[in-house]
């Protein structure tokens, strides 16, 4: 079911500063910031040859990453995203296996304009997992 690693996401308190670290200190290609109000985050993608790093900053008071940054004020790895070819088939297989899908279970449109779902970290070794249909 799982295919390629799409990205690793890092929650950061200051997106400009984090983008500058990747661009100027690490010499990576960094995209322009993109606001995703439906997800409560502003994102920047660091483009690598084999995958991407997604830098996330809270957007709005209800941002789902605010609590994460309260616990880890300097930032930290927030989730990993795997590609699947059929997100509805993946969801149905996972829920039939007892795994919990976050939210109402229906895919939302992610940062790349493709359907995404998040899976409960307690069902995946303490790691928040995002699935993206590719
Ligand atoms: Co993501």
Short mmCIF file of C-alpha atoms and ligand atoms in Angstrom, two decimals:
data_model
loop_
_atom_site.label_atom_id
_atom_site.label_comp_id
_atom_site.label_asym_id
_atom_site.label_seq_id
_atom_site.Cartn_x
_atom_site.Cartn_y
_atom_site.Cartn_z
CA UNK A 1 0.00 0.00 0.00
CA UNK A 2 2.74 2.49 0.93
CA UNK A 3 4.75 3.84 -1.93
CA UNK A 4 7.35 6.64 -1.87
CA UNK A 5 8.17 8.92 1.04
CA UNK A 6 6.61 12.24 -0.05
CA UNK A 7 7.92 14.49 2.71
CA UNK A 8 8.97 14.88 6.32
CA UNK A 9 7.29 17.83 8.05
CA UNK A 10 8.97 19.98 10.70
CA UNK A 11 6.91 22.37 12.82
CA UNK A 12 8.76 25.65 13.36
CA UNK A 13 8.03 28.78 15.42
CA UNK A 14 9.40 31.16 12.74
CA UNK A 15 9.01 30.14 9.10
CA UNK A 16 11.21 32.90 7.66
CA UNK A 17 14.04 31.92 9.95
CA UNK A 18 13.65 28.18 9.21
CA UNK A 19 13.46 28.83 5.44
CA UNK A 20 16.61 30.92 5.67
CA UNK A 21 18.41 28.13 7.56
CA UNK A 22 17.63 25.66 4.77
CA UNK A 23 18.31 28.15 1.95
CA UNK A 24 21.35 30.00 3.23
CA UNK A 25 23.02 27.67 5.74
CA UNK A 26 22.19 24.29 4.20
CA UNK A 27 22.15 25.48 0.57
CA UNK A 28 18.81 23.90 -0.37
CA UNK A 29 16.15 25.03 -2.80
CA UNK A 30 13.25 26.49 -0.81
CA UNK A 31 9.78 27.34 -2.16
CA UNK A 32 7.79 30.49 -1.42
CA UNK A 33 5.52 30.36 1.67
CA UNK A 34 2.03 29.01 1.00
CA UNK A 35 -0.88 29.68 3.40
CA UNK A 36 -3.20 26.71 3.92
CA UNK A 37 -6.07 28.06 6.08
CA UNK A 38 -7.98 24.75 5.87
CA UNK A 39 -5.03 23.05 7.62
CA UNK A 40 -4.14 25.96 9.94
CA UNK A 41 -0.56 26.22 8.68
CA UNK A 42 1.71 28.18 6.38
CA UNK A 43 4.17 25.89 4.59
CA UNK A 44 7.45 26.11 2.77
CA UNK A 45 8.87 23.14 0.85
CA UNK A 46 12.56 22.33 0.78
CA UNK A 47 13.12 20.46 -2.47
CA UNK A 48 15.62 17.62 -2.31
CA UNK A 49 16.56 15.16 -5.05
CA UNK A 50 14.69 12.24 -3.50
CA UNK A 51 12.07 13.86 -1.24
CA UNK A 52 10.91 17.12 0.34
CA UNK A 53 11.03 18.69 3.76
CA UNK A 54 7.87 20.61 4.69
CA UNK A 55 8.41 23.46 7.16
CA UNK A 56 5.17 24.32 9.00
CA UNK A 57 4.31 27.49 10.91
CA UNK A 58 0.97 27.93 12.74
CA UNK A 59 -1.70 29.94 10.90
CA UNK A 60 -4.59 31.15 13.05
CA UNK A 61 -5.52 30.54 16.68
CA UNK A 62 -6.96 27.08 15.95
CA UNK A 63 -3.82 25.79 14.27
CA UNK A 64 -3.32 22.08 15.00
CA UNK A 65 0.44 22.64 15.44
CA UNK A 66 0.14 25.24 18.23
CA UNK A 67 0.00 22.62 20.98
CA UNK A 68 2.98 20.81 19.42
CA UNK A 69 5.05 24.02 19.50
CA UNK A 70 4.02 24.73 23.10
CA UNK A 71 5.59 21.37 24.03
CA UNK A 72 8.57 21.86 21.68
CA UNK A 73 9.10 25.63 21.41
CA UNK A 74 12.17 25.38 19.19
CA UNK A 75 10.29 23.12 16.73
CA UNK A 76 10.58 19.46 15.81
CA UNK A 77 9.55 16.68 13.45
CA UNK A 78 5.76 16.80 13.24
CA UNK A 79 4.74 14.13 10.70
CA UNK A 80 5.87 11.98 7.81
CA UNK A 81 3.97 11.67 4.55
CA UNK A 82 3.78 8.52 2.43
CA UNK A 83 2.32 8.29 -1.04
CA UNK A 84 -0.52 5.90 -1.85
CA UNK A 85 -2.08 5.31 -5.25
CA UNK A 86 -5.69 5.13 -3.98
CA UNK A 87 -6.39 7.04 -0.77
CA UNK A 88 -9.95 5.76 -0.33
CA UNK A 89 -8.83 2.13 -0.71
CA UNK A 90 -5.98 2.84 1.75
CA UNK A 91 -8.36 4.44 4.26
CA UNK A 92 -10.82 1.57 4.03
CA UNK A 93 -8.06 -1.00 4.49
CA UNK A 94 -6.65 0.89 7.49
CA UNK A 95 -9.97 1.42 9.27
CA UNK A 96 -10.83 -2.26 8.68
CA UNK A 97 -7.49 -3.05 10.40
CA UNK A 98 -8.47 -0.94 13.43
CA UNK A 99 -6.34 2.15 12.68
CA UNK A 100 -7.86 5.56 13.37
CA UNK A 101 -8.12 8.23 10.69
CA UNK A 102 -8.16 11.78 12.08
CA UNK A 103 -10.98 14.26 11.41
CA UNK A 104 -14.16 13.06 9.71
CA UNK A 105 -12.32 10.40 7.71
CA UNK A 106 -12.76 12.22 4.41
CA UNK A 107 -9.63 13.34 2.54
CA UNK A 108 -8.80 17.06 2.47
CA UNK A 109 -6.83 18.81 -0.24
CA UNK A 110 -3.18 19.01 0.81
CA UNK A 111 -0.38 21.43 -0.01
CA UNK A 112 0.17 19.86 -3.44
CA UNK A 113 -3.49 20.04 -4.43
CA UNK A 114 -3.89 16.29 -3.88
CA UNK A 115 -6.11 14.39 -1.39
CA UNK A 116 -4.54 13.76 2.04
CA UNK A 117 -5.50 12.00 5.28
CA UNK A 118 -3.83 11.89 8.68
CA UNK A 119 -3.60 8.75 10.84
CA UNK A 120 -3.61 8.65 14.64
CA UNK A 121 -0.04 8.66 16.03
CA UNK A 122 -0.92 6.13 18.74
CA UNK A 123 -1.63 3.57 16.02
CA UNK A 124 1.73 4.18 14.26
CA UNK A 125 4.50 4.03 16.86
CA UNK A 126 3.94 7.55 18.16
CA UNK A 127 4.31 9.14 14.73
CA UNK A 128 1.68 11.25 12.99
CA UNK A 129 1.37 9.78 9.48
CA UNK A 130 -0.02 11.64 6.47
CA UNK A 131 -1.10 9.77 3.35
CA UNK A 132 -1.17 11.59 0.04
CA UNK A 133 -2.68 10.23 -3.14
CA UNK A 134 -0.16 10.50 -5.96
CO1 LIG B 1 2.51 17.14 5.27
#
